[in-house]
Short mmCIF file of C-alpha atoms in Angstrom, two decimals:
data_model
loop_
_atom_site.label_atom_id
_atom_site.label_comp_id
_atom_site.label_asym_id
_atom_site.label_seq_id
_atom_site.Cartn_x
_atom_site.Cartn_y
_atom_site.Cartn_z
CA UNK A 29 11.68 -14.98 -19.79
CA UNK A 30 12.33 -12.95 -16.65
CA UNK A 31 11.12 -13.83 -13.02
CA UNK A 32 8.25 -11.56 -12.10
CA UNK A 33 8.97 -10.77 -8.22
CA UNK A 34 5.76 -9.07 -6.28
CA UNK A 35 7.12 -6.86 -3.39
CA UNK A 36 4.66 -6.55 -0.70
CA UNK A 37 5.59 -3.08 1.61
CA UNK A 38 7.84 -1.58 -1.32
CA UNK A 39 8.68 1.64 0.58
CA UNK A 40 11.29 3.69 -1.25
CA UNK A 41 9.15 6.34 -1.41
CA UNK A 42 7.94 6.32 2.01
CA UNK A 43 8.05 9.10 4.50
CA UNK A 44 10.53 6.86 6.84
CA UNK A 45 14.13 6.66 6.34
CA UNK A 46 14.54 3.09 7.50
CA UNK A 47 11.92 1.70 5.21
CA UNK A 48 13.37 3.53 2.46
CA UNK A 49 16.75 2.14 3.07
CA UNK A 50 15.81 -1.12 3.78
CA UNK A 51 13.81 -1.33 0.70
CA UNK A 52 16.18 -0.40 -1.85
CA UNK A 53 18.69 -2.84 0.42
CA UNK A 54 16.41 -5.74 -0.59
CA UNK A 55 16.02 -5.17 -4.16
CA UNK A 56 19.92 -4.55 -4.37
CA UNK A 57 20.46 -7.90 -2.17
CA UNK A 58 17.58 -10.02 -4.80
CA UNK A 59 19.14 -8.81 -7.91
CA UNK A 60 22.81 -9.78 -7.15
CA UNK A 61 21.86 -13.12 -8.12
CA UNK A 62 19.11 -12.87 -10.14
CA UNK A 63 19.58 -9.99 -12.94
CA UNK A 64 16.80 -9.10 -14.84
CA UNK A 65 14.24 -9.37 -12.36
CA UNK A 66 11.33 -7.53 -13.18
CA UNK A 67 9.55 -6.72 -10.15
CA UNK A 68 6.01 -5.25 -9.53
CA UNK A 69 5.00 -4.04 -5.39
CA UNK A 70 2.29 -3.04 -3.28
CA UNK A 71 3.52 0.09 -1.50
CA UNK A 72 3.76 1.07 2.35
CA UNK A 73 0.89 3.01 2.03
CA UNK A 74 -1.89 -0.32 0.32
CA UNK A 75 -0.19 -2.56 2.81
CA UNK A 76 -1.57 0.09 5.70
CA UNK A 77 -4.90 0.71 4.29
CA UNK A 78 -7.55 -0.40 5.83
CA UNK A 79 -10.80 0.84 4.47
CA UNK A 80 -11.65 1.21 0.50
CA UNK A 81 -12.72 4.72 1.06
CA UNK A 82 -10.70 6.87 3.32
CA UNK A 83 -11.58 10.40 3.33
CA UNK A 84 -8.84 12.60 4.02
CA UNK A 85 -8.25 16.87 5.41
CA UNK A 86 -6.73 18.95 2.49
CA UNK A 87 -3.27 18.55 4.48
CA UNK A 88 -3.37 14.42 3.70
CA UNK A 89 -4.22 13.27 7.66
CA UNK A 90 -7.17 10.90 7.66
CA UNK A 91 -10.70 12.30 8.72
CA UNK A 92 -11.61 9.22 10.28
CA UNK A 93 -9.13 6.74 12.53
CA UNK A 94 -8.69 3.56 11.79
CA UNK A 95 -11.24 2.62 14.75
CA UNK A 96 -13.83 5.10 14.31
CA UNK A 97 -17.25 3.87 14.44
CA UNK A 98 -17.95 6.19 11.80
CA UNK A 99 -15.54 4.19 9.39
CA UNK A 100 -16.31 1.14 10.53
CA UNK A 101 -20.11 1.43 9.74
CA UNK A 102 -20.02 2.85 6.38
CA UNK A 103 -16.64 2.41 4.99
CA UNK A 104 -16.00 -1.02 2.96
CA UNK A 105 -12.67 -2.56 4.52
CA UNK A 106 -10.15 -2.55 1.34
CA UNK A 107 -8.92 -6.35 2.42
CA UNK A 108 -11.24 -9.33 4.64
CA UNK A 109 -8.66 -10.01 6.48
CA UNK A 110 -8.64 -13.60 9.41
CA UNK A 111 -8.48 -12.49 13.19
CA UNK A 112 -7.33 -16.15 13.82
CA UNK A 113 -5.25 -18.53 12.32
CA UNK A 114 -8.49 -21.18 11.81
CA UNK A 115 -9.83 -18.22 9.72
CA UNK A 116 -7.49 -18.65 6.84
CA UNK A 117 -9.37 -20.84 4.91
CA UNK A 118 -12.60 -19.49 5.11
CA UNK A 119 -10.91 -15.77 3.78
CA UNK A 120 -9.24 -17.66 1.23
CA UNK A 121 -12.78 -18.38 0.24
CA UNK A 122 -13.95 -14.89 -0.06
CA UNK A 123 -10.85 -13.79 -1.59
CA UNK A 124 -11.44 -15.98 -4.20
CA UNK A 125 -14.92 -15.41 -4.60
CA UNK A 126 -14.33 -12.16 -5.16
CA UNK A 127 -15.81 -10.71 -2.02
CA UNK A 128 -12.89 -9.86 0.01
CA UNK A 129 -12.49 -6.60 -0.34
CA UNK A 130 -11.25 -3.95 -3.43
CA UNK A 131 -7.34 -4.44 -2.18
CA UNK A 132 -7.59 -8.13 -2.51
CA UNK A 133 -8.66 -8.54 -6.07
CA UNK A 134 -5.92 -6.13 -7.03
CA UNK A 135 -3.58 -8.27 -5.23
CA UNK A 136 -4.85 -10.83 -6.63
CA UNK A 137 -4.42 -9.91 -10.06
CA UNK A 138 -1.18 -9.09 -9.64
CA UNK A 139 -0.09 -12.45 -7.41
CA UNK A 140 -0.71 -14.23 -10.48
CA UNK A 141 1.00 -12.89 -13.04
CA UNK A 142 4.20 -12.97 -10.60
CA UNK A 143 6.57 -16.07 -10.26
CA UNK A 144 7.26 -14.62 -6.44
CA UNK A 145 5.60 -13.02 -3.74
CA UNK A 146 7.84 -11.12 -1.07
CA UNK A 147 6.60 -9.61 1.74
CA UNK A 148 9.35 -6.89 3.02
CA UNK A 149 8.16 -7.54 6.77
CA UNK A 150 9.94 -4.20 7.86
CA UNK A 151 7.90 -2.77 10.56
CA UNK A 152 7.97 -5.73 12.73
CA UNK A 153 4.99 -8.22 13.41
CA UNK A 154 4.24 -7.78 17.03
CA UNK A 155 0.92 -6.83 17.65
CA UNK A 156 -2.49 -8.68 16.48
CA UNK A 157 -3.63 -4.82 15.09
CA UNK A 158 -0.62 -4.48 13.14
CA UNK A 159 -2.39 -4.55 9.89
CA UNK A 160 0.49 -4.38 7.45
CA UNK A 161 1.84 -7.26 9.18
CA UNK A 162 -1.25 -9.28 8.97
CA UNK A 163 -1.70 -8.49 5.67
CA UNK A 164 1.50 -9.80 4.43
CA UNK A 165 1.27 -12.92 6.39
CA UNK A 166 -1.96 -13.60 5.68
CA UNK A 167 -0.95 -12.98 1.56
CA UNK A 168 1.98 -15.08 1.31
CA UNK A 169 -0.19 -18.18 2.62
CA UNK A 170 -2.73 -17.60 0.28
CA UNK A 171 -0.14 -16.90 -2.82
CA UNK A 172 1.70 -19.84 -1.33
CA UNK A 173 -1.17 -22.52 -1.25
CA UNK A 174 -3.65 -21.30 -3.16
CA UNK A 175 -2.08 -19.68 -6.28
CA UNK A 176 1.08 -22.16 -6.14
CA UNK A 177 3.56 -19.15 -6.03
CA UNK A 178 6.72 -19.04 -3.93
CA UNK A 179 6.22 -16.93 -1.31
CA UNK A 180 9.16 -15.07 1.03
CA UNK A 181 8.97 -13.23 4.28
CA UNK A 182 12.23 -11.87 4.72
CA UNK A 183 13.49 -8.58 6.55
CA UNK A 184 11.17 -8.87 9.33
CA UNK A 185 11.42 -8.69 13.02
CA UNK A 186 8.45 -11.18 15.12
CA UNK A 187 8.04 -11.30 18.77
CA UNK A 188 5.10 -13.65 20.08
CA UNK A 189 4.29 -13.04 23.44
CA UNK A 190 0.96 -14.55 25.28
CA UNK A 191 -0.89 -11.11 25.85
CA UNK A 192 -3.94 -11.26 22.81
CA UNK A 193 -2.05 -13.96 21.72
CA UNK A 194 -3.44 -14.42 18.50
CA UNK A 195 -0.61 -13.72 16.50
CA UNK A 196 1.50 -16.80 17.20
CA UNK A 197 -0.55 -19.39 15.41
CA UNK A 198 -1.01 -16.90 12.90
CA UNK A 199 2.79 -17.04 12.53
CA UNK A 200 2.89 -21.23 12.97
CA UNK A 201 0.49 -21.72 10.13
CA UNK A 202 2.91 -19.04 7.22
CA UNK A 203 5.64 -19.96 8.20
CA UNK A 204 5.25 -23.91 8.21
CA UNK A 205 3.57 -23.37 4.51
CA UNK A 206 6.25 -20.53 2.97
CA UNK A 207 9.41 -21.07 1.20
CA UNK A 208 11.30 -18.82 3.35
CA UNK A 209 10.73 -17.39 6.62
CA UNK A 210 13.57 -15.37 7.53
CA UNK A 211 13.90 -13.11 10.38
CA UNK A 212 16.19 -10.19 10.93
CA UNK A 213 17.82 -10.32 14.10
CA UNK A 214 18.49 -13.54 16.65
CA UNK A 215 16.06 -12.77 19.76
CA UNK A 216 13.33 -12.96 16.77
CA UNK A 217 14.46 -16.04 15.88
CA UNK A 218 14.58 -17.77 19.33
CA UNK A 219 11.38 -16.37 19.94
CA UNK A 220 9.76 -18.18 17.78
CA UNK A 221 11.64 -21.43 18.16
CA UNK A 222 10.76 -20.99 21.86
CA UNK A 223 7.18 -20.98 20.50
CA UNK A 224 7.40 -23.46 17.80
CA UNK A 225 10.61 -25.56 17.84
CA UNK A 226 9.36 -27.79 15.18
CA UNK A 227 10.51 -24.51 12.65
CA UNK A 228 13.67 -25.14 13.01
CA UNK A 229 14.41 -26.04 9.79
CA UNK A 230 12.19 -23.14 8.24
CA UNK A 231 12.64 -20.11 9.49
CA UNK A 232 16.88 -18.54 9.43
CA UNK A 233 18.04 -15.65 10.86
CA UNK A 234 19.37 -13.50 7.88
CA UNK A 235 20.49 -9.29 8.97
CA UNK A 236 18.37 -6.50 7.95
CA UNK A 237 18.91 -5.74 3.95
CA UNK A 238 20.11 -2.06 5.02
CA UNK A 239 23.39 -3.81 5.85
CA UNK A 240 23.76 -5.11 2.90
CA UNK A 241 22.76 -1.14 1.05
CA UNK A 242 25.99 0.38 -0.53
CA UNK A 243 25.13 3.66 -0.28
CA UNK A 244 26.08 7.16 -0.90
CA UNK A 245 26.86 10.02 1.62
CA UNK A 246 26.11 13.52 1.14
CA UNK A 247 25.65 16.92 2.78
CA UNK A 248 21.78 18.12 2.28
CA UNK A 249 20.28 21.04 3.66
CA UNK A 250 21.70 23.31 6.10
CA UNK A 251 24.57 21.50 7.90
CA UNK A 252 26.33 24.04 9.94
CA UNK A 253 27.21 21.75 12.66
CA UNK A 254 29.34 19.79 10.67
CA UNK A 255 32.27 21.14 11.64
CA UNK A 256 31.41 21.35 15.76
CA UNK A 257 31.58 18.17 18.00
CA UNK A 258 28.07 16.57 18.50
CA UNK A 259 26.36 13.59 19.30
CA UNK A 260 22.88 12.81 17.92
CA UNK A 261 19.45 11.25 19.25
CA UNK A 262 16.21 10.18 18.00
CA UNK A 263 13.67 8.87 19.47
CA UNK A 264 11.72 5.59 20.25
CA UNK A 265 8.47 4.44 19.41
CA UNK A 266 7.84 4.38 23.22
CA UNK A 267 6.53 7.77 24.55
CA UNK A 268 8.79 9.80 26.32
CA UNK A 269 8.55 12.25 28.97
CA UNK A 270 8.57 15.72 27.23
CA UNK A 271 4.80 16.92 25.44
CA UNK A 272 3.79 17.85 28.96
CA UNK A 273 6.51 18.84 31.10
CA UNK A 274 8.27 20.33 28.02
CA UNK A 275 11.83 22.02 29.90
CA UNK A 276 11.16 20.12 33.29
CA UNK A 277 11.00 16.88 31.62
CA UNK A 278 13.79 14.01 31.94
CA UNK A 279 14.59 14.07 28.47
CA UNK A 280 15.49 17.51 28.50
CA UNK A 281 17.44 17.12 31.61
CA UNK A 282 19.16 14.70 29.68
CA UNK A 283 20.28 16.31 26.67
CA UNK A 284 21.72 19.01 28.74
CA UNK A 285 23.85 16.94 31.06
CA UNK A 286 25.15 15.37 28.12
CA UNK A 287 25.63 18.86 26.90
CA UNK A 288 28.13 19.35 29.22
CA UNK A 289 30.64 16.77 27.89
CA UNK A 290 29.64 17.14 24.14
CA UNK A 291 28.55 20.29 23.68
CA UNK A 292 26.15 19.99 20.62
CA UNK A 293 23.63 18.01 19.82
CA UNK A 294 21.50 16.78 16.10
CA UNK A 295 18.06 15.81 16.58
CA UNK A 296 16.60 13.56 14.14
CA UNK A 297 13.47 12.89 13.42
CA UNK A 298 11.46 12.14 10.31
CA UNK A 299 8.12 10.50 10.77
CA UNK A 300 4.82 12.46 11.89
CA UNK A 301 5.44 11.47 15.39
CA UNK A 302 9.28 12.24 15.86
CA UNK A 303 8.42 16.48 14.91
CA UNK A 304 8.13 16.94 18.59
CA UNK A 305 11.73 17.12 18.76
CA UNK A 306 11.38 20.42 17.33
CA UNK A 307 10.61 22.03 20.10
CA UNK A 308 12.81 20.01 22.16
CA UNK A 309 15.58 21.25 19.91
CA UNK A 310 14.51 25.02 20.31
CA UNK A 311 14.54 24.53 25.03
CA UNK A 312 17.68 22.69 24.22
CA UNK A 313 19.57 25.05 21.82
CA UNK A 314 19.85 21.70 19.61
CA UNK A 315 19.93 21.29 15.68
CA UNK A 316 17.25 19.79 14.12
CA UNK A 317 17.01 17.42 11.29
CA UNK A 318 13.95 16.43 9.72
CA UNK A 319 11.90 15.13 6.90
CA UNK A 320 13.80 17.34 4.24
CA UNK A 321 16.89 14.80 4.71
CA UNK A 322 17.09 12.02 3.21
CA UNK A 323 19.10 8.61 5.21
CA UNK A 324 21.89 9.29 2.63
CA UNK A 325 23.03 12.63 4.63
CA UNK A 326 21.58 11.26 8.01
CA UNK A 327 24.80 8.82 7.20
CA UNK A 328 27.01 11.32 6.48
CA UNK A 329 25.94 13.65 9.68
CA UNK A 330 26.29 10.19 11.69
CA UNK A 331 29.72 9.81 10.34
CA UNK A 332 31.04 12.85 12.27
CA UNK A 333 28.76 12.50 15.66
CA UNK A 334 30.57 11.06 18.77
CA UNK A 335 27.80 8.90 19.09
CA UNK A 336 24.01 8.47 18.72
CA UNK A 337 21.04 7.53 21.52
CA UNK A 338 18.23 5.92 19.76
CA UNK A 339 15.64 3.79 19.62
CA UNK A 340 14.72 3.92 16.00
CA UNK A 341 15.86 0.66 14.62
CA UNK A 342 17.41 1.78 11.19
CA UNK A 343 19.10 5.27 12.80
CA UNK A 344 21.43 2.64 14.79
CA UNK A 345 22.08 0.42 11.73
CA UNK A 346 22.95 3.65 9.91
CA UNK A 347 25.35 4.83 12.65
CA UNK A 348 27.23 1.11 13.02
CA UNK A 349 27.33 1.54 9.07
CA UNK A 350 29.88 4.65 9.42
CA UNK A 351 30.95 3.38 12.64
CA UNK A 352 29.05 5.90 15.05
CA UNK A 353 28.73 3.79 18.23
CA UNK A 354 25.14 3.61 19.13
CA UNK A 355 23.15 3.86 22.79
CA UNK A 356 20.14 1.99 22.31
CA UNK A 357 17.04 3.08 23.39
CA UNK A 358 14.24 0.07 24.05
CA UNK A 359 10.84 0.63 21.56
CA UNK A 360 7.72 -1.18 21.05
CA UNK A 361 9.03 -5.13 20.29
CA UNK A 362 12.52 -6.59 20.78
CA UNK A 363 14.26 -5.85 17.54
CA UNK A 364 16.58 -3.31 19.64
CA UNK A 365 17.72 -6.07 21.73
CA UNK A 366 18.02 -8.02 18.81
CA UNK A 367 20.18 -5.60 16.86
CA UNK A 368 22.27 -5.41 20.22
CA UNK A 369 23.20 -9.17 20.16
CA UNK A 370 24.39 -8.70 16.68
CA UNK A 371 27.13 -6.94 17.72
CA UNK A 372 28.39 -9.32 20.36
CA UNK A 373 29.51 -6.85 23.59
CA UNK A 374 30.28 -4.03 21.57
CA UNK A 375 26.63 -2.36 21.40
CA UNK A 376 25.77 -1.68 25.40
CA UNK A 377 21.65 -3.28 26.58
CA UNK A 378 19.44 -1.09 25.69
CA UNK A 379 18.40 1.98 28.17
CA UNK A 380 14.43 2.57 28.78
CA UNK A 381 13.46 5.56 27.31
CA UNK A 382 10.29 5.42 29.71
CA UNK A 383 11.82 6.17 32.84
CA UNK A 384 15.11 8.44 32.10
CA UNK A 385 15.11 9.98 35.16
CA UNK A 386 16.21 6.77 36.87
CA UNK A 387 18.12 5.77 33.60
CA UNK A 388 19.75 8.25 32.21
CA UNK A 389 22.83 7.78 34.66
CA UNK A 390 23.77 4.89 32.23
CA UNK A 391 23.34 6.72 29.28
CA UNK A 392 26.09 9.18 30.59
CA UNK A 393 28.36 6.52 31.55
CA UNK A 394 27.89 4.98 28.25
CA UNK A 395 28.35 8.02 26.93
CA UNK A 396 31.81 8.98 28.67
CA UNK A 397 32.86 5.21 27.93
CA UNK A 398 32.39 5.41 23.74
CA UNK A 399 34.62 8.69 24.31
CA UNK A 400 37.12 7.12 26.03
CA UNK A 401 37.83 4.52 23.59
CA UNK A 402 37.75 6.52 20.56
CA UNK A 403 38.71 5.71 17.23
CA UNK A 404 39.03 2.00 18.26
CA UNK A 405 35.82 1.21 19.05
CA UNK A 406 34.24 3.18 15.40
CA UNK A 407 36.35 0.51 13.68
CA UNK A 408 34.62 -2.03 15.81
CA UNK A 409 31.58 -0.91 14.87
CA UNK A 410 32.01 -0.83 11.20
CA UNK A 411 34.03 -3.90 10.63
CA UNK A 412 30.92 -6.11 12.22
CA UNK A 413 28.46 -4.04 10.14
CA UNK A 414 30.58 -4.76 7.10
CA UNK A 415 30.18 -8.81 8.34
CA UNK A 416 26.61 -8.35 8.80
CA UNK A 417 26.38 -7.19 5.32
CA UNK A 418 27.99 -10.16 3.78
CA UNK A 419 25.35 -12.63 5.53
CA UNK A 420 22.97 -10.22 4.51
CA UNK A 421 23.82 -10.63 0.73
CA UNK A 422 24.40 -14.48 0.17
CA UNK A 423 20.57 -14.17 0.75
CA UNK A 424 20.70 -13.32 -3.25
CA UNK A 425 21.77 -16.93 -4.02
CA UNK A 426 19.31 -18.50 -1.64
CA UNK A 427 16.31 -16.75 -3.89
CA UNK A 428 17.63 -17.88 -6.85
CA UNK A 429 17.83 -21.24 -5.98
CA UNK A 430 14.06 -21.29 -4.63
CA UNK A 431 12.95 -19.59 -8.11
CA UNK A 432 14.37 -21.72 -10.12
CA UNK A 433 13.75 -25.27 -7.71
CA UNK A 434 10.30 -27.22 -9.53
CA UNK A 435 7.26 -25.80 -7.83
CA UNK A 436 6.48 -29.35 -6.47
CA UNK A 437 10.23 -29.44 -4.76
CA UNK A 438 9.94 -28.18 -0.92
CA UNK A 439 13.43 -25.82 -0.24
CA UNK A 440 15.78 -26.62 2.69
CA UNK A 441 16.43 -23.52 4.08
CA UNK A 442 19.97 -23.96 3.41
CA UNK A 443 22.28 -20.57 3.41
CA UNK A 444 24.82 -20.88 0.42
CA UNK A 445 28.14 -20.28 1.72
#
């Protein structure tokens, strides 16, 4: 009989090129090993939900936030979910009860007729609000110890820090209970080990799936700049100075000093947020690429760009992929940093994206540096991607051997070779 595999955050139809990247990555990286997998999910969009009813405007954005008194009052929460870690077992109760919530009898359901559960942790788990996060933690301990099924985190980023620190206990109790725990990048993994060196032997550092994605690249939409020399940039998930000082703002300033030693620049941008560099591109005289692309041509444009600034997480794997040498930006956890230490030296710290006006002097060094050493430095960049996706595939044979270990054994944590 085939192993039935629950995906928690499947996202390969989500309206984020990393998550659809990193998704399909994962699935390709499971069934190397284990062919004939039939898999079930919970999408991006369950895993965000928070309330059973959420009313909605005719062009899809929600009528009520998240924290809206309104919605908090009179809309059923889809999952009870813990606030603390000594919480767990009185949720589990509900859950089971059948009183915690619409979204947790579906998973439920679903949890048992699966041999697996695997939470795609993409998205990082970093704040105690992050409800995705705590949703998927909070699942695989409860398909884990009450519903006997293995239970994977895998693909995630996790930084514990001491501000609202609930989230670290949260993380002690999952991860100490799971079969796997494995995080993406190494400053998540001495984070935690900082935290709680008695998981040592639990939780691995494996790379992000996307390394692992053999993918495609193609030319979509209107790609005149092909031909013309160009670097690209995308954001971060920190703000940056632009919605109100719009042509007098530092990142502005930026993109045209830059301007004059590459003349051209891509802007990319593909969630909600990220459409602002619309209008940056139109001050600028930039291209714009947007959510019409998909992260098959966003390789493909990345492949001919001198180099890219950015603080999206899965724009700089994509770039190291087709050996585009990357300026990082810093965002909201410390995956970037992370990301940077995975390429030993070669990927520069990265630049805040917060205060450019005192910063941005690096980012034109680094820029003038990546030029200077040319083709040499692309190969760099590719050859250690190409390594990262090796580690990230011998994951495959490290699934198999948990699904097919008795339920009673406990797994090592061992990485085949």
């Amino acid at each position: 009989m085939d192993t039935k595999i629950l995906i928690l955050n499947e996202g390969s139809y989500c309206q984020n090129w990393g998550l659809q990247a990193c998704t399909e990555g994962l699935l390709h990286i499971i069934a190397q090993e284990n062919i004939g997998a039939d898999f079930m999910q919970f999408d991006h969009a369950y895993m965000h939900r928070r309330y059973s009813f959420e009313p909605r405007f005719f062009g899809g954005k929600k009528l009520f936030a998240y924290n809206s008194r309104v919605a908090k009052k009179y809309f059923p929460v889809f999952h009870v979910l813990p606030r603390v870690a000594d919480e767990f077992e009185f949720i589990a109760d509900l859950w089971l009860q059948g009183k915690g919530g619409r979204g947790a009898d579906e998973f439920i359901e679903k949890a048992r007729g699966a041999d697996a559960v695997i939470f795609n942790a993409e998205g990082s788990t970093y704040r105690d609000d992050n409800i995705c996060a705590l949703k998927g933690l909070f699942m695989l301990w409860f398909a884990k110890t009450k519903l006997g099924k293995r239970s994977l985190f895998l693909n995630g980023s996790v930084t514990l820090t001491r501000v609202d620190a609930t989230l670290p206990a949260m993380v002690k109790k999952v991860f100490s209970a799971i079969d796997v725990a494995a995080v993406r990048e190494p400053d998540s993994y001495r984070n935690i080990l900082e935290y709680y060196p008695e998981l040592g032997g639990t939780v691995r550092m494996v790379p992000d799936s996307t390394f692992a994605l053999e993918v495609g690249q193609r030319t979509l939409g209107d790609c005149k700049f092909l031909d013309l020399d160009f670097f690209a940039l995308s954001l971060s998930m920190l703000p940056m100075d632009f919605r109100r000082t719009r042509d007098n703002s530092s990142l502005v300033h930026l993109i045209q000093e830059l301007k004059k030693t590459v003349p051209n620049v891509v802007l990319m941008g593909k969630d909600k947020e990220d459409q602002i560099l619309n209008d940056v591109a139109r001050l600028t005289g930039a291209f714009f690429v947007g959510p019409s692309y998909d992260y098959q041509s966003i390789l493909n444009i990345l492949k001919r760009a001198k180099f890219i600034i950015s603080g999206r997480y899965h724009n700089a794997i994509f770039a190291t992929k087709v050996g585009c040498p990357v300026i990082p930006l810093h965002t909201s956890s410390q995956k970037i940093y992370g990301l940077v230490s995975l390429f030993k030296g070669t990927m520069p710290k990265p630049i805040d994206p917060t205060d450019l006006w005192n910063e941005g002097k690096k980012v034109l060094n680094h820029a003038n540096a990546i030029l200077e050493q040319g083709n040499s430095l692309r190969t760099a960049y590719k050859e250690r991607a190409a390594e990262l996706g090796e580690e990230a595939l011998r994951l495959s044979g490290s699934i198999l051997d948990i699904l097919v270990a008795p339920k009673n054994s406990s797994y090592s944590g061992e990485t085949r070779p």
